[in-house]
Each structure stands twice: as C-alpha cells, then as structure tokens.
Amino acid sequence: AQTVTQSQPEMSVQEAETVTLSCTYDTSENNYYLFWYKQPPSRQMILVIRQEAYKQQNATENRFSVNFQKAAKSFSLKISDSQLGDTAMYFCAFQGGSEKLVFGKGTKLTVNP
Amino acid sequence: DVKVTQSSRYLVKRTGEKVFLECVQDMDHENMFWYRQDPGLGLRLIYFSYDVKMKEKGDIPEGYSVSREKKERFSLILESASTNQTSMYLCASSLGLPAKNIQYFGAGTRLSVL
C-alpha cells in the first residue's frame, strides 16, 4: 500500500521569505500523480499544485513550485515570497492507479508578519 | 467554478443517534468521496463512489455507510453514532478521468457526538 510521509508537523516563516515543505512517499507504481493541497483556517481545502510522475519538469504555479525527485520518492513544495494568506495546513497526496488519494498527515505553516 | 456543498458546518448529536451528512456537487462529477480529518492523522478515506449506486470502501469504513441515489448527491450515514466518531468530515468530488483527477472539497462538517 502507498504511504505518504510529511515529516514536519509545524513550520513557520517570515513574510516575504521562502519556505520548503517536505513530502516523501512509497509506491511500487510507475505512473502516478502527486498533489499539494492547502487548507486555510476554517476554510475549505484547495489544490495548490499537481505533478504527473512521467513528467520530469517540476510543476510551478506562481509562487509555488515543487522539487520532484522520482528516484528518491520525494515531492517537496517551495513557497516563495511568503504571504500572510499562505498560513494554512498543507497536505501532500498521492494518487496511483485508482481514483483514491492517499494523504500525508499535514504540515501546519504559519507566516509571521 | 466547481461547488461542493455540505449541508451543515456544525452538528451536535447524541450517542446512538442515526446521523446523515449530505454532500452535493454541481459539476456532474463521476466520483465522490467522504473523508474524516483528525489532528495528527491527516485525511482518511471512509468511502467513495464512482457512479450512481456504486460505492467502494475506503480505509476506515467501520461504523459508516453511504448512499448515492443521484449523481450529484453523496450521503454519509452513521447508523449509531458513537463518541469516537466526533471529527471533521470532508466531502470531495472529481471528474474521474486520468487528466481530470483533481478533487474539489466542501467546507467540511464538524460533528460532535455527546
């Protein structure tokens, strides 16, 4: 069974700085998707970024980018120029050959003014 | 924009009650999901449905059942609520194609069982 590990339960960063959230996963599949979802306080979960495993190029969405290392089974999220609105729980998720997502336990990120 | 609506943000129920959590999506998505979210445990899949009247158990189905009579609506049922089912419940939906596998979430229902 696939597992997703987020080793940092909590992190903090100063506004305008850069922060990297870690995620590792375990799978024997070759084709899969990886996701980062964001859950702001008392608000609903939204997709931040998605990576397809067969694409070597790292996905980017504005200030958010990933470092996808397939051989190492690592999928970290980098947030540049952190903003107060980036304060949230961040979940890494894996999707293999089914419609189901496997989530990590989350990283609580606080952006300090 | 995709909209996933959960009928209640907060619910308080008594032990032994039958509880219905409702979820509706407005984008004709094939797949719908129910997750449970607990601090330090992340999201765990309870059940999901890939078509009307079709369902599949997730990782923690015990004590729960689901119903999907219409494509847009997916209900989670707690047959006899217990205190250990106090949690945040999240509903999600997705289109279901390999390239359209993004899940869209509702705002969540925080259930307290007393």
PDB file of C-alpha atoms in Angstrom:
ATOM      1  CA  ALA A   1       0.000   0.000   0.000  1.00  0.00           C
ATOM      2  CA  GLN A   2       1.120   3.509  -0.702  1.00  0.00           C
ATOM      3  CA  THR A   3       2.168   5.752   2.141  1.00  0.00           C
ATOM      4  CA  VAL A   4       2.825   9.473   2.266  1.00  0.00           C
ATOM      5  CA  THR A   5       5.039  10.988   4.943  1.00  0.00           C
ATOM      6  CA  GLN A   6       5.247  14.639   5.907  1.00  0.00           C
ATOM      7  CA  SER A   7       7.995  14.854   8.492  1.00  0.00           C
ATOM      8  CA  GLN A   8       7.360  18.455   9.593  1.00  0.00           C
ATOM      9  CA  PRO A   9       4.177  18.770  11.680  1.00  0.00           C
ATOM     10  CA  GLU A  10       4.640  22.522  12.045  1.00  0.00           C
ATOM     11  CA  MET A  11       6.721  25.197  10.379  1.00  0.00           C
ATOM     12  CA  SER A  12       6.922  28.952  10.467  1.00  0.00           C
ATOM     13  CA  VAL A  13       8.380  31.544   8.125  1.00  0.00           C
ATOM     14  CA  GLN A  14       8.672  35.297   7.997  1.00  0.00           C
ATOM     15  CA  GLU A  15       6.642  37.188   5.487  1.00  0.00           C
ATOM     16  CA  ALA A  16       8.443  37.568   2.125  1.00  0.00           C
ATOM     17  CA  GLU A  17      10.820  34.711   2.850  1.00  0.00           C
ATOM     18  CA  THR A  18      10.966  31.291   1.204  1.00  0.00           C
ATOM     19  CA  VAL A  19       9.946  28.039   2.870  1.00  0.00           C
ATOM     20  CA  THR A  20      10.106  24.409   1.754  1.00  0.00           C
ATOM     21  CA  LEU A  21       7.720  21.715   2.952  1.00  0.00           C
ATOM     22  CA  SER A  22       8.875  18.115   2.699  1.00  0.00           C
ATOM     23  CA  CYS A  23       6.999  15.061   1.494  1.00  0.00           C
ATOM     24  CA  THR A  24       8.140  11.543   0.781  1.00  0.00           C
ATOM     25  CA  TYR A  25       6.073   8.653  -0.473  1.00  0.00           C
ATOM     26  CA  ASP A  26       6.353   4.965  -1.014  1.00  0.00           C
ATOM     27  CA  THR A  27       4.976   3.146  -4.020  1.00  0.00           C
ATOM     28  CA  SER A  28       5.819   0.404  -6.476  1.00  0.00           C
ATOM     29  CA  GLU A  29       3.815   2.042  -9.253  1.00  0.00           C
ATOM     30  CA  ASN A  30       5.479   3.813 -12.125  1.00  0.00           C
ATOM     31  CA  ASN A  31       2.640   6.092 -13.231  1.00  0.00           C
ATOM     32  CA  TYR A  32       1.023   8.276 -10.616  1.00  0.00           C
ATOM     33  CA  TYR A  33       0.147  11.796  -9.589  1.00  0.00           C
ATOM     34  CA  LEU A  34       1.269  13.871  -6.637  1.00  0.00           C
ATOM     35  CA  PHE A  35      -0.569  16.811  -5.170  1.00  0.00           C
ATOM     36  CA  TRP A  36      -0.208  19.567  -2.629  1.00  0.00           C
ATOM     37  CA  TYR A  37      -3.453  20.761  -1.094  1.00  0.00           C
ATOM     38  CA  LYS A  38      -3.866  23.800   1.157  1.00  0.00           C
ATOM     39  CA  GLN A  39      -6.437  24.141   3.945  1.00  0.00           C
ATOM     40  CA  PRO A  40      -6.584  27.689   5.388  1.00  0.00           C
ATOM     41  CA  PRO A  41      -8.013  28.086   8.901  1.00  0.00           C
ATOM     42  CA  SER A  42     -11.775  27.451   8.862  1.00  0.00           C
ATOM     43  CA  ARG A  43     -11.817  27.388   5.064  1.00  0.00           C
ATOM     44  CA  GLN A  44     -12.076  24.629   2.551  1.00  0.00           C
ATOM     45  CA  MET A  45      -9.245  22.639   1.080  1.00  0.00           C
ATOM     46  CA  ILE A  46      -7.981  23.724  -2.306  1.00  0.00           C
ATOM     47  CA  LEU A  47      -5.443  22.381  -4.752  1.00  0.00           C
ATOM     48  CA  VAL A  48      -2.099  24.156  -4.786  1.00  0.00           C
ATOM     49  CA  ILE A  49      -0.193  22.172  -7.369  1.00  0.00           C
ATOM     50  CA  ARG A  50      -0.209  18.843  -9.188  1.00  0.00           C
ATOM     51  CA  GLN A  51       2.666  16.804 -10.633  1.00  0.00           C
ATOM     52  CA  GLU A  52       2.447  13.920 -13.057  1.00  0.00           C
ATOM     53  CA  ALA A  53       5.144  11.345 -12.378  1.00  0.00           C
ATOM     54  CA  TYR A  54       6.023  10.792 -16.003  1.00  0.00           C
ATOM     55  CA  LYS A  55       6.816  14.492 -16.452  1.00  0.00           C
ATOM     56  CA  GLN A  56      10.356  15.269 -15.433  1.00  0.00           C
ATOM     57  CA  GLN A  57       9.771  19.001 -15.368  1.00  0.00           C
ATOM     58  CA  ASN A  58       8.814  20.312 -11.957  1.00  0.00           C
ATOM     59  CA  ALA A  59       5.380  21.891 -11.762  1.00  0.00           C
ATOM     60  CA  THR A  60       5.052  25.563 -10.856  1.00  0.00           C
ATOM     61  CA  GLU A  61       2.079  27.793 -10.012  1.00  0.00           C
ATOM     62  CA  ASN A  62       3.083  31.408  -9.455  1.00  0.00           C
ATOM     63  CA  ARG A  63       4.923  31.483  -6.094  1.00  0.00           C
ATOM     64  CA  PHE A  64       4.526  27.752  -5.562  1.00  0.00           C
ATOM     65  CA  SER A  65       6.880  25.202  -7.074  1.00  0.00           C
ATOM     66  CA  VAL A  66       7.786  21.610  -6.417  1.00  0.00           C
ATOM     67  CA  ASN A  67      11.020  19.660  -6.369  1.00  0.00           C
ATOM     68  CA  PHE A  68      10.033  16.227  -7.651  1.00  0.00           C
ATOM     69  CA  GLN A  69      12.709  13.585  -7.253  1.00  0.00           C
ATOM     70  CA  LYS A  70      11.188  10.379  -8.608  1.00  0.00           C
ATOM     71  CA  ALA A  71      14.054   8.060  -7.764  1.00  0.00           C
ATOM     72  CA  ALA A  72      14.176   9.353  -4.207  1.00  0.00           C
ATOM     73  CA  LYS A  73      10.346   9.385  -3.989  1.00  0.00           C
ATOM     74  CA  SER A  74      10.436  12.924  -2.758  1.00  0.00           C
ATOM     75  CA  PHE A  75       7.997  15.737  -3.545  1.00  0.00           C
ATOM     76  CA  SER A  76       8.724  18.983  -1.697  1.00  0.00           C
ATOM     77  CA  LEU A  77       6.793  22.237  -2.008  1.00  0.00           C
ATOM     78  CA  LYS A  78       8.592  25.558  -2.136  1.00  0.00           C
ATOM     79  CA  ILE A  79       6.697  28.738  -1.360  1.00  0.00           C
ATOM     80  CA  SER A  80       8.496  31.896  -2.439  1.00  0.00           C
ATOM     81  CA  ASP A  81       7.802  35.396  -1.149  1.00  0.00           C
ATOM     82  CA  SER A  82       5.562  34.010   1.617  1.00  0.00           C
ATOM     83  CA  GLN A  83       2.391  35.956   2.338  1.00  0.00           C
ATOM     84  CA  LEU A  84       0.167  36.046   5.412  1.00  0.00           C
ATOM     85  CA  GLY A  85      -2.539  34.317   3.363  1.00  0.00           C
ATOM     86  CA  ASP A  86      -0.272  31.304   2.945  1.00  0.00           C
ATOM     87  CA  THR A  87      -0.893  30.418   6.596  1.00  0.00           C
ATOM     88  CA  ALA A  88      -2.639  27.044   6.396  1.00  0.00           C
ATOM     89  CA  MET A  89      -2.374  23.291   6.753  1.00  0.00           C
ATOM     90  CA  TYR A  90      -0.630  21.791   3.744  1.00  0.00           C
ATOM     91  CA  PHE A  91      -1.265  18.217   2.742  1.00  0.00           C
ATOM     92  CA  CYS A  92       0.775  16.146   0.338  1.00  0.00           C
ATOM     93  CA  ALA A  93      -1.214  13.476  -1.507  1.00  0.00           C
ATOM     94  CA  PHE A  94      -0.522  10.531  -3.812  1.00  0.00           C
ATOM     95  CA  GLN A  95      -2.754   9.032  -6.477  1.00  0.00           C
ATOM     96  CA  GLY A  96      -1.831   5.832  -8.246  1.00  0.00           C
ATOM     97  CA  GLY A  97      -3.926   3.512 -10.348  1.00  0.00           C
ATOM     98  CA  SER A  98      -7.256   4.302  -8.724  1.00  0.00           C
ATOM     99  CA  GLU A  99      -9.298   7.400  -8.067  1.00  0.00           C
ATOM    100  CA  LYS A 100      -8.344   7.375  -4.399  1.00  0.00           C
ATOM    101  CA  LEU A 101      -5.934   9.829  -2.845  1.00  0.00           C
ATOM    102  CA  VAL A 102      -3.571   8.902  -0.043  1.00  0.00           C
ATOM    103  CA  PHE A 103      -2.805  11.897   2.150  1.00  0.00           C
ATOM    104  CA  GLY A 104       0.056  12.700   4.453  1.00  0.00           C
ATOM    105  CA  LYS A 105      -0.668  13.914   7.974  1.00  0.00           C
ATOM    106  CA  GLY A 106      -0.127  17.523   7.066  1.00  0.00           C
ATOM    107  CA  THR A 107       2.205  20.401   7.872  1.00  0.00           C
ATOM    108  CA  LYS A 108       0.874  23.450   9.668  1.00  0.00           C
ATOM    109  CA  LEU A 109       2.543  26.510   8.174  1.00  0.00           C
ATOM    110  CA  THR A 110       2.430  29.877   9.910  1.00  0.00           C
ATOM    111  CA  VAL A 111       3.589  33.009   8.098  1.00  0.00           C
ATOM    112  CA  ASN A 112       4.639  35.671  10.567  1.00  0.00           C
ATOM    113  CA  PRO A 113       4.453  39.401   9.829  1.00  0.00           C
TER     114      PRO A 113
ATOM    115  CA  ASP B   1     -16.195  27.089 -10.550  1.00  0.00           C
ATOM    116  CA  VAL B   2     -16.848  23.698  -9.037  1.00  0.00           C
ATOM    117  CA  LYS B   3     -19.004  23.853  -5.987  1.00  0.00           C
ATOM    118  CA  VAL B   4     -19.186  21.115  -3.388  1.00  0.00           C
ATOM    119  CA  THR B   5     -21.715  21.879  -0.700  1.00  0.00           C
ATOM    120  CA  GLN B   6     -22.009  20.127   2.630  1.00  0.00           C
ATOM    121  CA  SER B   7     -25.359  20.637   4.271  1.00  0.00           C
ATOM    122  CA  SER B   8     -24.090  21.520   7.747  1.00  0.00           C
ATOM    123  CA  ARG B   9     -20.929  23.195   9.051  1.00  0.00           C
ATOM    124  CA  TYR B  10     -21.544  22.053  12.623  1.00  0.00           C
ATOM    125  CA  LEU B  11     -23.608  19.209  14.057  1.00  0.00           C
ATOM    126  CA  VAL B  12     -24.115  18.011  17.618  1.00  0.00           C
ATOM    127  CA  LYS B  13     -25.648  14.574  18.084  1.00  0.00           C
ATOM    128  CA  ARG B  14     -26.232  12.107  20.889  1.00  0.00           C
ATOM    129  CA  THR B  15     -24.655   8.689  21.198  1.00  0.00           C
ATOM    130  CA  GLY B  16     -26.770   6.104  19.390  1.00  0.00           C
ATOM    131  CA  GLU B  17     -28.476   8.550  17.037  1.00  0.00           C
ATOM    132  CA  LYS B  18     -28.579   7.918  13.306  1.00  0.00           C
ATOM    133  CA  VAL B  19     -26.742  10.749  11.585  1.00  0.00           C
ATOM    134  CA  PHE B  20     -26.881  11.827   7.954  1.00  0.00           C
ATOM    135  CA  LEU B  21     -24.215  14.032   6.400  1.00  0.00           C
ATOM    136  CA  GLU B  22     -25.155  15.348   2.983  1.00  0.00           C
ATOM    137  CA  CYS B  23     -22.945  16.477   0.134  1.00  0.00           C
ATOM    138  CA  VAL B  24     -23.943  17.937  -3.228  1.00  0.00           C
ATOM    139  CA  GLN B  25     -21.737  18.836  -6.196  1.00  0.00           C
ATOM    140  CA  ASP B  26     -22.802  20.890  -9.178  1.00  0.00           C
ATOM    141  CA  MET B  27     -20.274  19.886 -11.853  1.00  0.00           C
ATOM    142  CA  ASP B  28     -21.547  16.486 -12.979  1.00  0.00           C
ATOM    143  CA  HIS B  29     -18.534  14.748 -11.455  1.00  0.00           C
ATOM    144  CA  GLU B  30     -18.378  10.973 -11.598  1.00  0.00           C
ATOM    145  CA  ASN B  31     -16.530  10.412  -8.338  1.00  0.00           C
ATOM    146  CA  MET B  32     -17.452  11.496  -4.845  1.00  0.00           C
ATOM    147  CA  PHE B  33     -15.578  10.877  -1.615  1.00  0.00           C
ATOM    148  CA  TRP B  34     -16.050  11.067   2.134  1.00  0.00           C
ATOM    149  CA  TYR B  35     -13.021  11.694   4.334  1.00  0.00           C
ATOM    150  CA  ARG B  36     -12.537  12.022   8.020  1.00  0.00           C
ATOM    151  CA  GLN B  37      -9.978  14.566   9.258  1.00  0.00           C
ATOM    152  CA  ASP B  38      -8.423  14.295  12.721  1.00  0.00           C
ATOM    153  CA  PRO B  39      -5.492  16.294  14.131  1.00  0.00           C
ATOM    154  CA  GLY B  40      -2.219  14.476  13.581  1.00  0.00           C
ATOM    155  CA  LEU B  41      -3.847  11.844  11.358  1.00  0.00           C
ATOM    156  CA  GLY B  42      -4.467  13.817   8.178  1.00  0.00           C
ATOM    157  CA  LEU B  43      -7.350  12.801   5.930  1.00  0.00           C
ATOM    158  CA  ARG B  44      -8.536   9.243   5.879  1.00  0.00           C
ATOM    159  CA  LEU B  45     -10.909   7.908   3.248  1.00  0.00           C
ATOM    160  CA  ILE B  46     -14.146   6.442   4.578  1.00  0.00           C
ATOM    161  CA  TYR B  47     -15.984   5.592   1.339  1.00  0.00           C
ATOM    162  CA  PHE B  48     -16.049   6.694  -2.225  1.00  0.00           C
ATOM    163  CA  SER B  49     -18.469   6.343  -5.113  1.00  0.00           C
ATOM    164  CA  TYR B  50     -17.569   6.183  -8.796  1.00  0.00           C
ATOM    165  CA  ASP B  51     -21.103   6.154 -10.140  1.00  0.00           C
ATOM    166  CA  VAL B  52     -24.713   6.285  -9.016  1.00  0.00           C
ATOM    167  CA  LYS B  53     -25.471   3.412  -6.645  1.00  0.00           C
ATOM    168  CA  MET B  54     -21.816   2.312  -6.776  1.00  0.00           C
ATOM    169  CA  LYS B  55     -19.582   2.521  -3.739  1.00  0.00           C
ATOM    170  CA  GLU B  56     -16.269   1.261  -2.516  1.00  0.00           C
ATOM    171  CA  LYS B  57     -14.879   1.063   0.995  1.00  0.00           C
ATOM    172  CA  GLY B  58     -12.008   3.272   1.912  1.00  0.00           C
ATOM    173  CA  ASP B  59      -9.533   2.837   4.726  1.00  0.00           C
ATOM    174  CA  ILE B  60     -11.893   3.310   7.671  1.00  0.00           C
ATOM    175  CA  PRO B  61     -15.446   2.236   6.684  1.00  0.00           C
ATOM    176  CA  GLU B  62     -16.392   0.648  10.006  1.00  0.00           C
ATOM    177  CA  GLY B  63     -19.393   2.321  11.599  1.00  0.00           C
ATOM    178  CA  TYR B  64     -20.322   4.188   8.404  1.00  0.00           C
ATOM    179  CA  SER B  65     -22.416   3.592   5.324  1.00  0.00           C
ATOM    180  CA  VAL B  66     -23.089   5.707   2.230  1.00  0.00           C
ATOM    181  CA  SER B  67     -25.797   6.325  -0.288  1.00  0.00           C
ATOM    182  CA  ARG B  68     -25.642   7.713  -3.815  1.00  0.00           C
ATOM    183  CA  GLU B  69     -29.053   7.680  -5.430  1.00  0.00           C
ATOM    184  CA  LYS B  70     -28.359  10.661  -7.697  1.00  0.00           C
ATOM    185  CA  LYS B  71     -25.138  11.633  -9.385  1.00  0.00           C
ATOM    186  CA  GLU B  72     -24.852  14.979  -7.636  1.00  0.00           C
ATOM    187  CA  ARG B  73     -25.538  13.806  -4.082  1.00  0.00           C
ATOM    188  CA  PHE B  74     -23.493  11.578  -1.785  1.00  0.00           C
ATOM    189  CA  SER B  75     -24.621  10.906   1.761  1.00  0.00           C
ATOM    190  CA  LEU B  76     -22.612   9.592   4.674  1.00  0.00           C
ATOM    191  CA  ILE B  77     -24.600   7.723   7.307  1.00  0.00           C
ATOM    192  CA  LEU B  78     -23.602   6.967  10.857  1.00  0.00           C
ATOM    193  CA  GLU B  79     -26.002   4.175  11.789  1.00  0.00           C
ATOM    194  CA  SER B  80     -25.475   4.575  15.529  1.00  0.00           C
ATOM    195  CA  ALA B  81     -23.232   7.485  16.371  1.00  0.00           C
ATOM    196  CA  SER B  82     -20.503   6.970  18.927  1.00  0.00           C
ATOM    197  CA  THR B  83     -18.224   9.430  20.684  1.00  0.00           C
ATOM    198  CA  ASN B  84     -15.197   8.200  18.720  1.00  0.00           C
ATOM    199  CA  GLN B  85     -16.888   9.469  15.553  1.00  0.00           C
ATOM    200  CA  THR B  86     -16.526  13.044  16.750  1.00  0.00           C
ATOM    201  CA  SER B  87     -14.476  14.564  13.955  1.00  0.00           C
ATOM    202  CA  MET B  88     -14.346  16.813  10.901  1.00  0.00           C
ATOM    203  CA  TYR B  89     -15.905  15.222   7.828  1.00  0.00           C
ATOM    204  CA  LEU B  90     -14.933  16.361   4.355  1.00  0.00           C
ATOM    205  CA  CYS B  91     -16.690  15.586   1.107  1.00  0.00           C
ATOM    206  CA  ALA B  92     -14.935  15.811  -2.258  1.00  0.00           C
ATOM    207  CA  SER B  93     -15.694  15.165  -5.911  1.00  0.00           C
ATOM    208  CA  SER B  94     -13.681  14.658  -9.090  1.00  0.00           C
ATOM    209  CA  LEU B  95     -14.386  14.196 -12.767  1.00  0.00           C
ATOM    210  CA  GLY B  96     -12.611  10.872 -12.819  1.00  0.00           C
ATOM    211  CA  LEU B  97     -10.516  10.891 -15.944  1.00  0.00           C
ATOM    212  CA  PRO B  98      -6.768  10.474 -15.596  1.00  0.00           C
ATOM    213  CA  ALA B  99      -6.135  14.066 -16.563  1.00  0.00           C
ATOM    214  CA  LYS B 100      -9.121  15.385 -14.628  1.00  0.00           C
ATOM    215  CA  ASN B 101      -8.382  13.826 -11.269  1.00  0.00           C
ATOM    216  CA  ILE B 102      -8.288  16.941  -9.143  1.00  0.00           C
ATOM    217  CA  GLN B 103     -10.532  16.564  -6.118  1.00  0.00           C
ATOM    218  CA  TYR B 104     -12.673  19.513  -5.075  1.00  0.00           C
ATOM    219  CA  PHE B 105     -13.619  19.743  -1.450  1.00  0.00           C
ATOM    220  CA  GLY B 106     -16.561  21.002   0.522  1.00  0.00           C
ATOM    221  CA  ALA B 107     -16.159  23.250   3.555  1.00  0.00           C
ATOM    222  CA  GLY B 108     -16.485  20.344   5.972  1.00  0.00           C
ATOM    223  CA  THR B 109     -18.902  19.295   8.701  1.00  0.00           C
ATOM    224  CA  ARG B 110     -17.638  19.329  12.263  1.00  0.00           C
ATOM    225  CA  LEU B 111     -19.570  16.618  14.089  1.00  0.00           C
ATOM    226  CA  SER B 112     -19.659  16.303  17.840  1.00  0.00           C
ATOM    227  CA  VAL B 113     -21.176  13.165  19.349  1.00  0.00           C
ATOM    228  CA  LEU B 114     -22.035  13.546  23.008  1.00  0.00           C
TER     229      LEU B 114
END
